[in-house]
Structure formats: structure tokens, C-alpha cells
Short mmCIF file of C-alpha atoms and ligand atoms in Angstrom, two decimals:
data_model
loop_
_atom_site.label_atom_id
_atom_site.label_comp_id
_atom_site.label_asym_id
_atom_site.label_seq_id
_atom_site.Cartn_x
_atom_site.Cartn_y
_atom_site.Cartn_z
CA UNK A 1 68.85 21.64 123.50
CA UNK A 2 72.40 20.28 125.13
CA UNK A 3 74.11 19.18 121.99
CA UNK A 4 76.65 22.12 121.10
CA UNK A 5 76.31 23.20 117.82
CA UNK A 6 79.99 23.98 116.31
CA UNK A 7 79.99 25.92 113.13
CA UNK A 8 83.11 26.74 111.77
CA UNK A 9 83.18 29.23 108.63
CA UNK A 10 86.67 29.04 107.09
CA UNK A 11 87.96 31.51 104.97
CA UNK A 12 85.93 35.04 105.37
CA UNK A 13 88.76 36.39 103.16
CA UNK A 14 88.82 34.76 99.80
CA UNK A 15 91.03 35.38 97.11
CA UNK A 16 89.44 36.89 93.90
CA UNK A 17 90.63 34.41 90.85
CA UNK A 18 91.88 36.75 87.96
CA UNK A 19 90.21 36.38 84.91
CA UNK A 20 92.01 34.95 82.07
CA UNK A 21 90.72 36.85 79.30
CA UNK A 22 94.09 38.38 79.33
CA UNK A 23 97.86 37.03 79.57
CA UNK A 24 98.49 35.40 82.66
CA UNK A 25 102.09 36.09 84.26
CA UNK A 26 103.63 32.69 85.42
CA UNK A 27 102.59 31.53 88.88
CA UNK A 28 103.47 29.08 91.48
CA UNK A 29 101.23 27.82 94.61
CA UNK A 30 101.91 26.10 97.31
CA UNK A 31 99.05 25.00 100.17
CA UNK A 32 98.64 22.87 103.03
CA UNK A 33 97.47 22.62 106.33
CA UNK A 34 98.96 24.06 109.35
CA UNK A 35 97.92 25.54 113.14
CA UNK A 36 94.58 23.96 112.52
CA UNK A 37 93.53 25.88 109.47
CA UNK A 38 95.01 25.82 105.23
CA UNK A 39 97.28 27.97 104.06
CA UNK A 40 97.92 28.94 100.26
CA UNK A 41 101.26 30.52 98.62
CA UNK A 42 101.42 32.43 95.21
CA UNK A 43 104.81 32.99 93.98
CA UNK A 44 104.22 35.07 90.67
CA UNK A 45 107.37 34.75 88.31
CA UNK A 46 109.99 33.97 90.77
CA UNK A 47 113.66 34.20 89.29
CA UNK A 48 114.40 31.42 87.60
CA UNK A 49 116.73 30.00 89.53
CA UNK A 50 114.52 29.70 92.42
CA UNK A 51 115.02 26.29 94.01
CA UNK A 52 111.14 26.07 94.38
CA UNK A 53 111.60 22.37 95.73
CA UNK A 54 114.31 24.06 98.65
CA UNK A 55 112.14 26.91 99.28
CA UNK A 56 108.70 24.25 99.47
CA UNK A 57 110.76 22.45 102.04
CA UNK A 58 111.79 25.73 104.15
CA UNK A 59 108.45 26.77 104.05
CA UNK A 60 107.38 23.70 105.94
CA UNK A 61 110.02 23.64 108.77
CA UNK A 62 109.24 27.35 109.19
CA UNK A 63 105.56 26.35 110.03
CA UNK A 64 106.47 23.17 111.86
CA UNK A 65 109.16 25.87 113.83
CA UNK A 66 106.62 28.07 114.88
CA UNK A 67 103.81 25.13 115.62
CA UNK A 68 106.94 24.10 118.06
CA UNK A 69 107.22 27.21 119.72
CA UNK A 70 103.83 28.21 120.17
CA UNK A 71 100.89 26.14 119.46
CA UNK A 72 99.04 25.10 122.60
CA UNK A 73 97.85 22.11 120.85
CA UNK A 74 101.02 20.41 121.01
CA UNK A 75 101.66 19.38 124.41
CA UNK A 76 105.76 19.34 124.13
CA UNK A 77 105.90 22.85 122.46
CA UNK A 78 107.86 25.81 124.16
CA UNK A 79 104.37 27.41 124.78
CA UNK A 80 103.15 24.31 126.57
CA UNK A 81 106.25 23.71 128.91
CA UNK A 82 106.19 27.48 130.10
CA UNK A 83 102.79 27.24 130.52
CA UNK A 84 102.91 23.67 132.80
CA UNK A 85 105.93 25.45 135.03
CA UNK A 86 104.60 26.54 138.06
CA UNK A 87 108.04 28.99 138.78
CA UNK A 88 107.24 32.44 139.18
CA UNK A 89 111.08 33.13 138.43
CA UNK A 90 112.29 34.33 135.15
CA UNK A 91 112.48 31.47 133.06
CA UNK A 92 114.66 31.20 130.19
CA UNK A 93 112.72 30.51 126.79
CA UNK A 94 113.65 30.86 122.91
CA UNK A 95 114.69 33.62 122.15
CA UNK A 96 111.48 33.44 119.27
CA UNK A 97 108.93 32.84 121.96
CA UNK A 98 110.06 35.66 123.96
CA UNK A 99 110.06 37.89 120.62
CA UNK A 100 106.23 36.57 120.46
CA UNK A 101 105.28 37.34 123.64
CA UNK A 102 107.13 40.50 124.25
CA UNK A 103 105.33 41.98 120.57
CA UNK A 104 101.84 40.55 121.42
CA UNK A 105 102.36 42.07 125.04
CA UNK A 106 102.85 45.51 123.28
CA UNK A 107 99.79 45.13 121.39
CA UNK A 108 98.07 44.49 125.15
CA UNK A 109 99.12 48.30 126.14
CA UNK A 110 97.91 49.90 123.00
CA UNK A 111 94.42 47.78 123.44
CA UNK A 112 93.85 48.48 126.92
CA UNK A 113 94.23 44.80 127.48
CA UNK A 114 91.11 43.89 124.72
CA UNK A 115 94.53 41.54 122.70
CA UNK A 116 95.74 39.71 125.87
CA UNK A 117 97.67 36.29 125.62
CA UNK A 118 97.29 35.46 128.82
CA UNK A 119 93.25 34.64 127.98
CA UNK A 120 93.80 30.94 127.87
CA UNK A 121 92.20 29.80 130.58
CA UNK A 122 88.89 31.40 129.06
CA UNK A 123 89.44 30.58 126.32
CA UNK A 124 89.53 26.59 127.39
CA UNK A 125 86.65 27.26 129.77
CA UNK A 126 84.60 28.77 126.84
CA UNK A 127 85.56 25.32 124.41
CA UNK A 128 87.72 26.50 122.14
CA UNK A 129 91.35 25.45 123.04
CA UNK A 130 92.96 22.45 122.67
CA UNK A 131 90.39 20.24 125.09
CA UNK A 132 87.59 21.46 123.02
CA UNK A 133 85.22 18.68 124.26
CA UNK A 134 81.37 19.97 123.81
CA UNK A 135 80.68 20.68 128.11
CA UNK A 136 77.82 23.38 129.59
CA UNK A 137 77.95 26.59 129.37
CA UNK A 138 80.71 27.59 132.36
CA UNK A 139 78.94 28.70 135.31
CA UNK A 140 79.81 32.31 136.73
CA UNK A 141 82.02 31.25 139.18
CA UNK A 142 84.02 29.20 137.15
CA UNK A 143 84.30 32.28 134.81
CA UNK A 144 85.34 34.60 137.49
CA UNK A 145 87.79 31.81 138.65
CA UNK A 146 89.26 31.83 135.14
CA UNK A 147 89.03 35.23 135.15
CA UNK A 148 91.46 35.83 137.99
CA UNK A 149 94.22 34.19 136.00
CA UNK A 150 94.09 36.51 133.31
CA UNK A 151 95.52 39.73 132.66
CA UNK A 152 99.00 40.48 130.79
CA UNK A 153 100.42 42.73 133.83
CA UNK A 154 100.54 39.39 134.94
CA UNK A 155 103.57 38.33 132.46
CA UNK A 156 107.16 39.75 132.09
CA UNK A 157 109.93 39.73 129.34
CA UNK A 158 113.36 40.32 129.27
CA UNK A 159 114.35 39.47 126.00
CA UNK A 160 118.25 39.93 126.11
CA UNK A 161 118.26 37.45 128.34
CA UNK A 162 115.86 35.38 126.66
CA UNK A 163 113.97 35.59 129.79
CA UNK A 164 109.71 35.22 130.90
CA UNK A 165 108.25 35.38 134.18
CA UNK A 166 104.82 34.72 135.76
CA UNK A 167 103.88 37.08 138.31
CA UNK A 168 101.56 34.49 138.96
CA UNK A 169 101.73 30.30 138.74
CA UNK A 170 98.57 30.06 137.02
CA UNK A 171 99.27 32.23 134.01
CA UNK A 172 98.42 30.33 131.22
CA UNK A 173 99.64 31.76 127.83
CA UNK A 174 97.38 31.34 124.44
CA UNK A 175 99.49 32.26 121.03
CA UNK A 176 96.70 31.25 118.70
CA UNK A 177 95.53 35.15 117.90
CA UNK A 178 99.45 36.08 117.06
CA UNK A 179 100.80 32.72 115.61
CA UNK A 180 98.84 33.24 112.20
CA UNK A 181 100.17 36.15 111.63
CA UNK A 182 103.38 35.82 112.64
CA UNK A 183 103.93 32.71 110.23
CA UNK A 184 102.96 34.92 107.72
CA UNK A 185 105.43 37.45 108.27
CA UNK A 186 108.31 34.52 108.77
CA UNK A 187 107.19 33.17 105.48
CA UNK A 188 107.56 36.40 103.38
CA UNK A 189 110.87 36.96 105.24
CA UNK A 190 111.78 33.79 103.60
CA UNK A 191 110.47 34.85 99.72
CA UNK A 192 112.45 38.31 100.44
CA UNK A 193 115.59 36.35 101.05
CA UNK A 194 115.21 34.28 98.01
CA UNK A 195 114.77 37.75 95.92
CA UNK A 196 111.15 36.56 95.31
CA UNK A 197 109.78 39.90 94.61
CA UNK A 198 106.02 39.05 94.19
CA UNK A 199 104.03 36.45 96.17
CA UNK A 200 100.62 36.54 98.20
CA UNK A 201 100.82 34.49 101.30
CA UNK A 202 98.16 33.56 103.22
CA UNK A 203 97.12 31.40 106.74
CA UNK A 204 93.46 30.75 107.50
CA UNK A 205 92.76 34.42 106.19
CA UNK A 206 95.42 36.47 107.23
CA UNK A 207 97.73 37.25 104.71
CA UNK A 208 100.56 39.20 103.36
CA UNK A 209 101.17 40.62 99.48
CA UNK A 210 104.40 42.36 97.93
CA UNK A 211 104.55 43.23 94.50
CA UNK A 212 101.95 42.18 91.88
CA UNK A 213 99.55 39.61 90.89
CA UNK A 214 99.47 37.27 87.72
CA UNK A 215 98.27 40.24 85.59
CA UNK A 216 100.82 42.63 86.69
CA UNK A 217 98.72 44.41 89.01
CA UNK A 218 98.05 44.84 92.85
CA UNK A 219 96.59 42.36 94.84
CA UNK A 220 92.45 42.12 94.87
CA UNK A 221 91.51 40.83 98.42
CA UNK A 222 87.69 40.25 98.65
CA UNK A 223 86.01 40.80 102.25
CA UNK A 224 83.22 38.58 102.74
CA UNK A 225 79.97 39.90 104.54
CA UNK A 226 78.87 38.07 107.25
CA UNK A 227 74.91 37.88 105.88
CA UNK A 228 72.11 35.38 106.04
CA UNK A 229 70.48 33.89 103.37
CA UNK A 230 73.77 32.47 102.53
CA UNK A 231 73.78 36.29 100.08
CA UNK A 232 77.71 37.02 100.92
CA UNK A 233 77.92 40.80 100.00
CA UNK A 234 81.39 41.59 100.06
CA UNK A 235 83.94 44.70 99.04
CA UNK A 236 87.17 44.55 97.74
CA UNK A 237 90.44 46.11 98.24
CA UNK A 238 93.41 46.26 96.17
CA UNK A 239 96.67 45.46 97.95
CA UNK A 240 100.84 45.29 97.36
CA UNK A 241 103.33 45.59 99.86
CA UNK A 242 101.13 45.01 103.39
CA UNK A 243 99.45 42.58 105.56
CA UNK A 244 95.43 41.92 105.72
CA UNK A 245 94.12 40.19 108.54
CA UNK A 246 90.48 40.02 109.45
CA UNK A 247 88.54 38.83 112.68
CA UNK A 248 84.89 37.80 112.75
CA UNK A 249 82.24 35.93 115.06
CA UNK A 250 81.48 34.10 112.31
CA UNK A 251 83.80 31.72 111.75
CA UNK A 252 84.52 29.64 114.53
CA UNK A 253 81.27 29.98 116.92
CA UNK A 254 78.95 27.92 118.46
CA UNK A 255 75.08 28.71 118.96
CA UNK A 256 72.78 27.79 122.35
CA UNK A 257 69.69 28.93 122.90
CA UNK A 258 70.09 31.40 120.00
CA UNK A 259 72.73 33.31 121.11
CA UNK A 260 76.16 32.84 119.92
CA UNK A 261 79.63 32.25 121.08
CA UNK A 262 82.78 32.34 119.36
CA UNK A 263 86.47 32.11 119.82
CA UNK A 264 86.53 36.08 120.10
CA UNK A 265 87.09 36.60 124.37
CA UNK A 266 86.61 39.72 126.11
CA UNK A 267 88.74 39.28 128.73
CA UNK A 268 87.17 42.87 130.57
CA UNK A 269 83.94 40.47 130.93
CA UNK A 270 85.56 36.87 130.47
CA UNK A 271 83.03 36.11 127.93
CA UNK A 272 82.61 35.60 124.56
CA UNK A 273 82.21 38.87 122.36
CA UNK A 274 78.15 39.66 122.14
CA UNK A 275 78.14 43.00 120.10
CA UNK A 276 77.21 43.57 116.90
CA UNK A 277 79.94 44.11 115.47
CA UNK A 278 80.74 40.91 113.52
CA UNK A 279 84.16 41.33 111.67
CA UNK A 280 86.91 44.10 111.37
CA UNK A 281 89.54 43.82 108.81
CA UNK A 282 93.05 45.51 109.51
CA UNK A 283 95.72 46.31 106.92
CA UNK A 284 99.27 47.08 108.47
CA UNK A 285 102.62 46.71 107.71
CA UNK A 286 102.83 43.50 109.76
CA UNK A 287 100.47 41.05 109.72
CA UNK A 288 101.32 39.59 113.34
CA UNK A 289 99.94 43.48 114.11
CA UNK A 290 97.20 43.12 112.44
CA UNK A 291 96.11 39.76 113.56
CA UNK A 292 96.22 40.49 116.92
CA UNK A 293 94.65 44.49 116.26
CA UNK A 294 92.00 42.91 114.15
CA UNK A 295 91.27 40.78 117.48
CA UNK A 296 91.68 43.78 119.77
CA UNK A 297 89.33 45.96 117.95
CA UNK A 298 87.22 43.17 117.27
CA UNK A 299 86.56 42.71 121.42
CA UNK A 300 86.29 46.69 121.64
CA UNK A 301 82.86 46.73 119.65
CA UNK A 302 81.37 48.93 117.33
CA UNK A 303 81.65 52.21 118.95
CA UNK A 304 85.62 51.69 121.01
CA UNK A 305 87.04 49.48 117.72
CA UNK A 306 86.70 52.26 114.69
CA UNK A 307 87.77 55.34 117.42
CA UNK A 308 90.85 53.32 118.63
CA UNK A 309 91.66 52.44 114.73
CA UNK A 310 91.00 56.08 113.61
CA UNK A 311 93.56 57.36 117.05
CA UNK A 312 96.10 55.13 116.03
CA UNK A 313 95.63 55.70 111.97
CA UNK A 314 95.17 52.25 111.21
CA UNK A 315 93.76 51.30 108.35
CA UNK A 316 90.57 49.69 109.22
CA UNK A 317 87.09 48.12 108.12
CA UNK A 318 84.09 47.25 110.22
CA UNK A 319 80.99 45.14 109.71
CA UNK A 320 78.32 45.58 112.24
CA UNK A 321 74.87 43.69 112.21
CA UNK A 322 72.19 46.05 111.91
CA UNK A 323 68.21 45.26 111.26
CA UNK A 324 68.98 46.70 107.97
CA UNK A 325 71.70 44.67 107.23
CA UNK A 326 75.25 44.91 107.57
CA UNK A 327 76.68 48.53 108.04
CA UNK A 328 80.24 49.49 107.26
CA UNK A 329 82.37 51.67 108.89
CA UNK A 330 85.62 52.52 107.41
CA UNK A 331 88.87 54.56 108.58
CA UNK A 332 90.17 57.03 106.51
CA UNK A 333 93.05 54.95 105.95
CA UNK A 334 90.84 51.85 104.63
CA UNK A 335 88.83 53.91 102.23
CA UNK A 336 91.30 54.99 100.25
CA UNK A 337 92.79 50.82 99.70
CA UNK A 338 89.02 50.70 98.04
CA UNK A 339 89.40 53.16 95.61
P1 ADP B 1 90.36 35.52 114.20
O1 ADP B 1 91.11 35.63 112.92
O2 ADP B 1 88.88 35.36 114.07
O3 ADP B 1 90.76 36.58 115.19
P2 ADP B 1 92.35 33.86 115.30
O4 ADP B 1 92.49 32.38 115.22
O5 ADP B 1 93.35 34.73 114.64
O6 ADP B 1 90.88 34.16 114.80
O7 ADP B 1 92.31 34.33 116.82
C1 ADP B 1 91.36 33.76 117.69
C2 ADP B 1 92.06 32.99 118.79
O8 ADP B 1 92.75 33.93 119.62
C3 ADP B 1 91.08 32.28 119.72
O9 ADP B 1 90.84 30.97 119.27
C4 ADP B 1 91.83 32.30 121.03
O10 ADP B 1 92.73 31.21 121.11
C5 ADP B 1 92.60 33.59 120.98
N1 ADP B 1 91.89 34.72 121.61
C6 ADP B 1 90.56 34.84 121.88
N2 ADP B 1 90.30 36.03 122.43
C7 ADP B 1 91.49 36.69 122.52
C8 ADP B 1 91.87 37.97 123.02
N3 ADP B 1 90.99 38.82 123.52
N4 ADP B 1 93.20 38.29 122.96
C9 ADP B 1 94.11 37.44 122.45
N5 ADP B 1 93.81 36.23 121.96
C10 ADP B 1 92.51 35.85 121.99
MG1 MG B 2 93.30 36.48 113.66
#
């Protein structure tokens, strides 16, 4: 069959609703739409004189900010006009969009290159960036082509001078795994400056939680299982004061032939992640770093993902497909958010 299937399965981290047998604590939401997914606020008892209307409207021009700086879909963002400059001179950018790319490119070192920015052009070739027209699967050669353009040796910062360079023209730069994330931890910077002291913020699943919930208590973040039979097994963690973000295949994938793709890229094989291992969940101090680590060890696979988590003491959770079902593997770290 040529007609590309696209399945996209939002929201593999759902928030568990508190039940209201008991005295709610006063709470104030705020959702919308932005980078191509929703994203959903909870303020719980701000101070009073929170000017909830001011902050609602700084909220917004933070995310339109950072869609201007780095979404790829927007052909006049900063992203976009350093990625259509063929100079392989330093280039002057903002001074945010070097910040981006100089953090994600530190992320690239302590993957081994599995997080790596420069992926765009497989990502296009695969579908799933901005021209994401339904086309064949690419051909081998156009992968290696696409291939040759990627690698993050291939970028440099020099962010006192507000400064990027291509070692090559045809670097092509893809903020999409960091831009979630990143929002995220602009947003909260935001609530910390207004003295909010308890929120939950959350874009398309990865999120961010100080303080406590509407019954005075941490933060319950359910992780959904990946199962058939539409059964969604799932644990739960209880959270204050850090960043979740998860990855999966199986929310933004396409199927041919019975074998899936998704948005996940390998960029040691310039293909689409094939393992088993079907989501990994990070919890980290910032949730830019765990975005992009929940990508990383996501690409690594079932065996490289929990050893590099476990090296670097990062709290961690892995689902992997098994005949049996789904198996879990945990760090040390993670297990004891369960409890
Ligand atoms: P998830 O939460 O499932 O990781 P994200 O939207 O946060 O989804 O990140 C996936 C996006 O990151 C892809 O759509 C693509 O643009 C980009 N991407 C894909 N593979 C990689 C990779 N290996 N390193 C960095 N970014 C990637
Ligand atoms: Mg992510």
C-alpha cells in the first residue's frame, strides 16, 4: 500500500486529575496551542496580587519568542535564516539561539552524537519536518546524501560574541527536540519571578513542577504504556521541584509495510529508530536536558540508553516491547520518584 499512514498519539504523559473527595486548594489553568502541539498551565494559589491577565499575556510572547527563534516551521525565524545562509563564517545570531544551540550541542558530547541538531536534513527526508508531504520511502542514496550533512562537529559557537558557524554550507539545524523543553523552563522562569511558588507546566508532554498540587501535595505524573489493545498500563511518579520529559515511537510515527517510523532519528544509521525500546522518561533539573536526554537515550536502545542513564545518574525509565509485554527498566534514581 502507497498511502502513508500518519498516526500521531498526543500526550503519552497525562496528568492524573485529583480527586475531590477532599478540599481542593485554589487553582488557575491556562492552555493553548503552540510549536505544533497544546500546552496546559496550573498555577495553584498564586499570591493574590498576581496580575494573572499580565502574566497570561507574558506567557504568550514568551512562546511566540521562542517559536521566533527556533521553530523551523516558520520560514522568517532566526533558525530558518541561519539555516538558508550558505556562509561558513561565524555568523552573528541572538544571543538566545546561540544559548540553544551551544546547550543542545553539549548534550551531543555526552550522547556520543545520538541528540544531534544538526539531523534536519533526515529528519525532512524521513517526512517529518516542516514539508511533511506523504513521498516514498527515501532511497539509500538519498539517505547517505542526507547523511553527509549531519553531524554536530559540524557546528560552532561562540557565545560572547553571539557568534555560529557552519563548518559546512549545508548544515541544516533542527530545534524541535530542545524547543519543548526549553519553553518550559522560560515559562517557570517567568512564575519564579512573579513569586508563584507552585505551578505544573507542561508542552506536548514535557513538563516542569515546583511546589505542590491542589491538595497540598507533590505532583502525580502518570506514564502511559505504549500497549495494544488500546489497555494503557501505566506507573506513576510523584514529582515537585524538577522537569519530566518523555520520548516514545509512539506518538508521532507512520507505519508501511508493517514496520514503523517515527520522528525519533538515529543519526549513526540516518534512519528512523527500529528497537524495541518504545519510550524513556527522564526527570532532571532542566527540562530542555531532559527533552533532548530523553531523545538521546531514546536513539541509544534498550541496552546503550539505561547504561548511559545509570553512568551519568540520571533519573530514568524505560519501556521496551517484549512478546510478553512491555518490560521496564528503571535507574536507581527513577525508582525511588515511584515510591
Ligand atoms: P519526543 O518527545 O518524542 O522526543 P520531540 O518533539 O521532543 O518528541 O522531539 C522529536 C523531534 O526532534 C523530531 O520531530 C525531530 O525534529 C527532532 N529529532 C529527531 N531525531 C533527533 C535526534 N537524534 N537528535 C535531535 N533531534 C532529533
Ligand atoms: Mg521531546
Amino acid at each position: 500500500m502507497n498511502v502513508r499512514t500518519l498516526l500521531i498519539l498526543l500526550l503519552s504523559v497525562i496528568l492524573v486529575a485529583a480527586c475531590d473527595s477532599e478540599k481542593t486548594l485554589k487553582t488557575y489553568g491556562l492552555s493553548g496551542q503552540t510549536m505544533g502541539t497544546a500546552f496546559n498551565i496550573t498555577l495553584v494559589t498564586p499570591p493574590a496580587d498576581t496580575d494573572l491577565k499580565k502574566l497570561h499575556t507574558a506567557i504568550f510572547e514568551e512562546l511566540e519568542h521562542i517559536e521566533n527563534v527556533a521553530s523551523t516551521y516558520r520560514s522568517d525565524s532566526e533558525v530558518s535564516a541561519f539555516n538558508t545562509n550558505p556562509s561558513t563564517d561565524w555568523i552573528t545570531v541572538n544571543p538566545e539561539f546561540c544559548d540553544m544551540v551551544s546547550s543542545a550541542l553539549a548534550v551531543s558530547a555526552t550522547t556520543n552524537g545520538a541528540f544531534d541538531i544538526t539531523v534536519g536534513p533526515l529528519v525532512n527526508l524521513w517526512g517529518f519536518g516542516p514539508s511533511e508531504q506523504a513521498h516514498e520511502l527515501p532511497t539509500d542514496d538519498e539517505i547517505s546524501v542526507a547523511r553527509n550533512k549531519v553531524g554536530y562537529q559540524m557546528l560552532r559557537t561562540d557565545c560572547d560574541q553571539n557568534a555560529l558557524r557552519k563548518i559546512s554550507a549545508e548544515v541544516y539545524v533542527d530545534l524541535s527536540g530542545w524547543a519543548k523543553g526549553y519553553a518550559v523552563d522560560k515559562i517557570t522562569a517567568l512564575l519564579d519571578a512573579e513569586q508563584i511558588e507552585n505551578y505544573l507546566v507542561e508542552i506536548g508532554g514535557e513538563l516542569r513542577a515546583r511546589g505542590h498540587n491542589n491538595k497540598a501535595s507533590k505532583f502525580t505524573i502518570a506514564i502511559e504504556k505504549p500497549l495494544q489493545n488500546n489497555d494503557m498500563q501505566h506507573t506513576i511518579i510523584h514529582v515537585s521541584d524538577v522537569a519530566v520529559a518523555t520520548s516514545g515511537d509512539y506518538r508521532n510515527f507512520y507505519e508501511r509495510d508493517g514496520q514503523r517510523y517515527s520522528h525519533t532519528i538515529d543519526p549513526r544509521t540516518g534512519r528512523p529508530v527500529t528497537h524495541d525500546l518504545t519510550g524513556v522518561t527522564v526527570v532532571s533539573a532542566s527540562t530542555a536536558y531532559a527533552d533532548a536526554m530523553a531523545t538521546a537515550l531514546l536513539v541509544l536502545g534498550p541496552d546503550e540508553g539505561p547504561a548511559l542513564a545509570e553512568q551519568l545518574g540520571l533519573a530514568s525509565y524505560f519501556m521496551v516491547r517484549t512478546d510478553q509485554g512491555i518490560e521496564e527498566i528503571s535507574t536507581s534514581q527513577f525508582a525511588q520518584l515511584r515510591q
